Short mmCIF file of C-alpha atoms in Angstrom, two decimals:
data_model
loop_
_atom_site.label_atom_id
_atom_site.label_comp_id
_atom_site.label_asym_id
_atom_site.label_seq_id
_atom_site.Cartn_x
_atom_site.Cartn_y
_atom_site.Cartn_z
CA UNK A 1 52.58 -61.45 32.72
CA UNK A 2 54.39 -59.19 35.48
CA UNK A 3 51.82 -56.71 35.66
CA UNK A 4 49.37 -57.12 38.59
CA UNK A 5 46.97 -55.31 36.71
CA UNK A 6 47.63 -55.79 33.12
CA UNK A 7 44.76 -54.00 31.30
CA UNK A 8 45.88 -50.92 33.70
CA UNK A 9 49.50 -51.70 32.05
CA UNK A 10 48.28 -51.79 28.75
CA UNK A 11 46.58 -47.87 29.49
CA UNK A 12 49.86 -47.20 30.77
CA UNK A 13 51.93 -48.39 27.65
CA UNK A 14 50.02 -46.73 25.42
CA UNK A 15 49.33 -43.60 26.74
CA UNK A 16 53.21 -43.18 26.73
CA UNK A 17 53.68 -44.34 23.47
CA UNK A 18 51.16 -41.52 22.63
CA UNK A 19 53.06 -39.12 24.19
CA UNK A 20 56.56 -40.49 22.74
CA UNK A 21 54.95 -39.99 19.58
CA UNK A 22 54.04 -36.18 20.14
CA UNK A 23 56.45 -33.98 17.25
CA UNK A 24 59.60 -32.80 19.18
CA UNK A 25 59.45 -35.18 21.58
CA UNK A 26 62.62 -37.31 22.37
CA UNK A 27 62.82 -40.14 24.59
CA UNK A 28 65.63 -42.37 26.89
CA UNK A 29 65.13 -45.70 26.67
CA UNK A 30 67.80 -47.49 28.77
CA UNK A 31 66.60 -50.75 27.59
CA UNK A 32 67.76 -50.02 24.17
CA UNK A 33 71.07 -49.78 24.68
CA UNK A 34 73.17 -48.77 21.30
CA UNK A 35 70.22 -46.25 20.65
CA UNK A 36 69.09 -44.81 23.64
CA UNK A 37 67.69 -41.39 22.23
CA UNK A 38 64.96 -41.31 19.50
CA UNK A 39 61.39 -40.61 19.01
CA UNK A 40 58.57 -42.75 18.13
CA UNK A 41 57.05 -42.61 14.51
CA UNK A 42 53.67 -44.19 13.68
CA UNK A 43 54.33 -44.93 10.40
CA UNK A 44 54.10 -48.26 8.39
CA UNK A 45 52.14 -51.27 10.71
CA UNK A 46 52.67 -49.09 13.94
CA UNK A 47 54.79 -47.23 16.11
CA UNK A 48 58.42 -47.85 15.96
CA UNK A 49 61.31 -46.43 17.93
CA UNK A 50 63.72 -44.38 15.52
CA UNK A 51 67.05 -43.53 16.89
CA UNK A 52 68.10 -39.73 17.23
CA UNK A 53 71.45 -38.69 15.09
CA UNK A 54 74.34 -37.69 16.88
CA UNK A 55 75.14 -34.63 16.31
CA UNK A 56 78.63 -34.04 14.74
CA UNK A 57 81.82 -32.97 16.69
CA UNK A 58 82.51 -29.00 16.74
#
């Protein structure tokens, strides 16, 4: 536990997982390095982070 106030942290976490989760929403996670753009989907046992596609050369 890092938090100093972990049920706070918890709020925290989910409320942005709630808004990560709103349709046309894209997030940067840093953290994930070799897919740092995606969205999260709330489908299957719970939210999971799905990576945006690059978009093709022009």
């Amino acid at each position: 536990m890092y938090d100093s106030d972990p049920v706070r942290a918890a709020g925290h976490r989910r409320r942005l997982v709630d808004e990560l989760a709103e349709p046309g929403t894209i997030g940067f996670g840093i953290h994930v390095a070799d897919v740092v753009f995606g969205r999260v989907r709330r489908d299957g046992d719970g939210p999971a982070w799905k990576p945006v596609e690059a978009a093709e050369p022009r």
